[in-house]
Amino acid sequence: MTGFIIRRLIQSGGVILTMTVVVFLGVYAIGNPVDILIPDDATAAERDLAIQSLGLDKPLLTQYTTFLSNLLRGDLGTSFVYNIPSIDLILLRLPATLELAFCALFIAIVIGLPLGLLCGLRPGSRLDKTVMGASIIGFSIPNFWQGLMLIMLFSVMLGWLPSTGRGELGTVFGIETSLATWDGLRHLLLPAINLSLYKLSLMIRLTRSGVREVMYLDYVRFARAKGLSEVRIVMVHIMKVVLVPIITVVGMEFGSLIAFATVTETIFAWPGMGKLIIDSIMRLDRPVIAGYLVVIVLLFVLINLLVDIAYSLLDPRIRLGGEPNDR
Amino acid sequence: MIDDIIQEQPWRRAWRHYRQSRFAVIALIVCSIIILAAVFAPWLAPQNPYDLNVIDFFDSKLPPGSSAPTGFIFWLGTDGQGRDMLSAMLYGLRISLFVGVLSGLIAILIGMALGLVAAYVGGWIDALIMRVVDFMLGFPTILVALMLLAILGQGVDKVIFALILVQWAYFARAVRSAALVERQKEYVEAAQSLGLSQPRIMFGHIMPNCLAPVIVLGTMQVASAISTEATLSFLGLGLPITEPSLGLLISNGYSNMLSGRYWISLYPGLLLLLTVFSINVVGDRLRDVLNPRLSR
């Protein structure tokens, strides 16, 4: 187990290093770093000063090592718009995004698991057909348009829920969150639903196909033959096996939720880092773009690492050199 | 009877299986109509929405069913510039499909070539290609495309480039795993002992037998590419205003929606949904039909 974790850590390090090269090349080699790191309205004297302090007059390899050492100190330049270090700015917005993503994931699991289970146990039933049809719509509906329609329906026409912002924040264990106040919850509901619907469809399909695969296996038949109650067979024997792939998928999908949060946050004006990155791209606030890239890569590498470790704990075959099956 | 089954062409057998689902047949028909509508948009559209001589700014933001002083009826209303929504949607569909299908096809070609080479040549080339594939698949499509366009800037060519870059790895992985199975079969050994060249064995013999997963994946990927392009355009990072895809039309209607002018965002979105949905249903059915391992 330790060997496996060490091997995965080295791999993660490799991915991070590769990404720093990609980000570096994107910022320094393809674009003109003077354009990217210095505001367009800087005076000539400011430009020269910045070029010197950033070391842009040095050879490329030296620049890369400077970039790396700055990165290690968490210094990726200062936002042109907010005038604070870009990494600080992103980390300031990170909690709002995480809150949204966690809530969306929660909705997807709490509704998706039971529905998928019911459909899997009764394939071909009316419930199964309806839910499966709905899940294809859930896969197909463009996320941003779905958000607009939610706003149109629940905010504009019915006037039940607010459509923008995070609302009033409360503090729980020193963390500011929308979950702590009624107003915050009302603000959170629409964006969280919008972000969750795609994952909900995925969760239903995964659970359903998992249940269908396992349901006719010998060990389940044996449990039936032993005369165990149906509830126990489903909740203990079937779910235990079905949950293994689902846990890893949930991990992977959490990363994708953070990525898709950019869209949802933009539509609902949710002040997370996804809205920040879109705004920054529009305003050409390039240090923030570079900072976002680095933060998101670290986040993904961390998520993938945790997922792999969780998977190897649940399914010993992975540790022993096999590969997880392609989905 | 047995002779009939043996002699039946694979495509005909697939179609016989496919049409057993009425829902999927309807989806296929809808899909075909959408493609035809996109191809023939300039002839079908009631007006050319980008001909400034035809558009009258005084007709802007009219609700569905209203008519212009000239007697022209806007069945789906008009947008902020006074364009007929139905016409704008047909033109937008054309652009959306063009970007989605073209990027999908190029990604298939690249992914298939790399997947075949990885499976057939093996060794460090295989390891290298698959490392890159794993790396690409480690990040969500929308995020990679977003970042690419943030660096590259707007433009049809750039959007297509970004979409190819985020899609090829899926095909490479699928083709590699199919080709690994095919490589072990006797017909490949026979071709090798006949002394055929490696490219000929790879592309002439192994490739045709790896097409089933590519077709299924390709259908799904085109749907996802159309959706991704719309998202990027909505966010203002995709196609420029001169190439208004469905995503851009929806984006234009966004500001009007809050004041109750729902139609500018609603109808292009419905068309987008119908397009992606019908392609997905067809793809879903194709997976059942072309993959005997999964069909039950």
Tab-separated table of C-alpha atoms in Angstrom, chain A residues 11 15 19 26 136-137 139-142 144-145 148-149 151-152 156 205 212 255-256 259-260 262-263 266-267 277-278 281-282 292-293 296-297 300 304 326, chain B residues 131 135 138-140 142-143 146-147 150-151 173 227 230-231 234-237 247 250 254 257-258 262 265-266 269-270 272-273 276-277 280-281 284 287 296:
chain	number	residue	atom	x	y	z
A	11	GLN	CA	3.363	10.374	-10.837
A	15	VAL	CA	1.954	15.796	-13.885
A	19	MET	CA	1.744	21.454	-16.230
A	26	GLY	CA	1.608	29.355	-22.656
A	136	ILE	CA	-30.911	11.295	-21.555
A	137	ILE	CA	-32.497	14.752	-21.498
A	139	PHE	CA	-27.297	14.559	-20.453
A	140	SER	CA	-28.347	16.535	-23.508
A	141	ILE	CA	-29.664	19.773	-22.078
A	142	PRO	CA	-27.019	22.492	-22.444
A	144	PHE	CA	-26.062	27.220	-19.499
A	145	TRP	CA	-29.454	27.233	-21.184
A	148	LEU	CA	-31.382	30.511	-17.961
A	149	MET	CA	-34.620	28.558	-18.009
A	151	ILE	CA	-34.023	31.715	-13.723
A	152	MET	CA	-36.848	32.469	-16.129
A	156	VAL	CA	-38.838	35.926	-13.356
A	205	ARG	CA	-27.303	5.537	-14.956
A	212	ARG	CA	-28.207	-4.819	-13.120
A	255	GLY	CA	-13.339	17.862	-10.396
A	256	SER	CA	-15.653	18.217	-13.357
A	259	ALA	CA	-14.907	23.013	-14.015
A	260	PHE	CA	-18.599	23.354	-14.900
A	262	THR	CA	-17.543	28.391	-14.281
A	263	VAL	CA	-20.719	28.293	-16.361
A	266	THR	CA	-21.387	33.160	-14.523
A	267	ILE	CA	-25.118	32.767	-15.057
A	277	ILE	CA	-11.792	33.335	-14.271
A	278	ILE	CA	-14.407	34.232	-16.895
A	281	ILE	CA	-10.448	36.409	-19.344
A	282	MET	CA	-12.833	39.164	-20.480
A	292	TYR	CA	-6.248	29.876	-11.880
A	293	LEU	CA	-4.473	27.384	-14.143
A	296	ILE	CA	-6.945	24.083	-10.823
A	297	VAL	CA	-4.113	21.726	-11.807
A	300	PHE	CA	-7.207	18.050	-9.989
A	304	ASN	CA	-7.151	12.158	-8.758
A	326	ASP	CA	-12.135	1.566	-18.792
B	131	ARG	CA	0.564	8.944	-21.262
B	135	PHE	CA	-3.028	13.488	-19.294
B	138	GLY	CA	-7.476	13.927	-16.650
B	139	PHE	CA	-9.024	17.360	-17.159
B	140	PRO	CA	-12.634	18.146	-18.111
B	142	ILE	CA	-14.876	22.458	-20.958
B	143	LEU	CA	-11.973	23.558	-18.790
B	146	LEU	CA	-11.805	27.457	-21.947
B	147	MET	CA	-8.122	27.788	-21.150
B	150	ALA	CA	-8.323	32.286	-23.211
B	151	ILE	CA	-4.795	32.030	-24.612
B	173	ARG	CA	-8.166	5.286	-26.238
B	227	SER	CA	-22.889	21.601	-26.689
B	230	ALA	CA	-22.535	26.649	-27.535
B	231	THR	CA	-21.315	26.975	-23.953
B	234	PHE	CA	-22.432	31.818	-24.563
B	235	LEU	CA	-19.557	32.717	-22.246
B	236	GLY	CA	-18.233	35.030	-24.960
B	237	LEU	CA	-15.135	32.944	-25.637
B	247	GLY	CA	-25.023	29.543	-28.267
B	250	ILE	CA	-29.075	32.408	-26.577
B	254	TYR	CA	-30.012	36.631	-21.933
B	257	MET	CA	-35.068	37.438	-20.633
B	258	LEU	CA	-35.239	39.227	-17.290
B	262	TYR	CA	-38.294	34.972	-23.225
B	265	SER	CA	-33.289	32.722	-25.549
B	266	LEU	CA	-35.967	30.041	-25.415
B	269	GLY	CA	-32.113	26.747	-26.751
B	270	LEU	CA	-34.939	24.348	-27.567
B	272	LEU	CA	-30.031	23.161	-29.441
B	273	LEU	CA	-31.548	20.743	-26.929
B	276	VAL	CA	-28.069	17.288	-28.944
B	277	PHE	CA	-30.834	15.065	-27.558
B	280	ASN	CA	-27.514	11.266	-28.167
B	281	VAL	CA	-30.506	8.950	-28.560
B	284	ASP	CA	-27.232	5.344	-27.410
B	287	ARG	CA	-24.106	1.399	-28.893
B	296	ARG	CA	-29.179	-7.837	-23.768
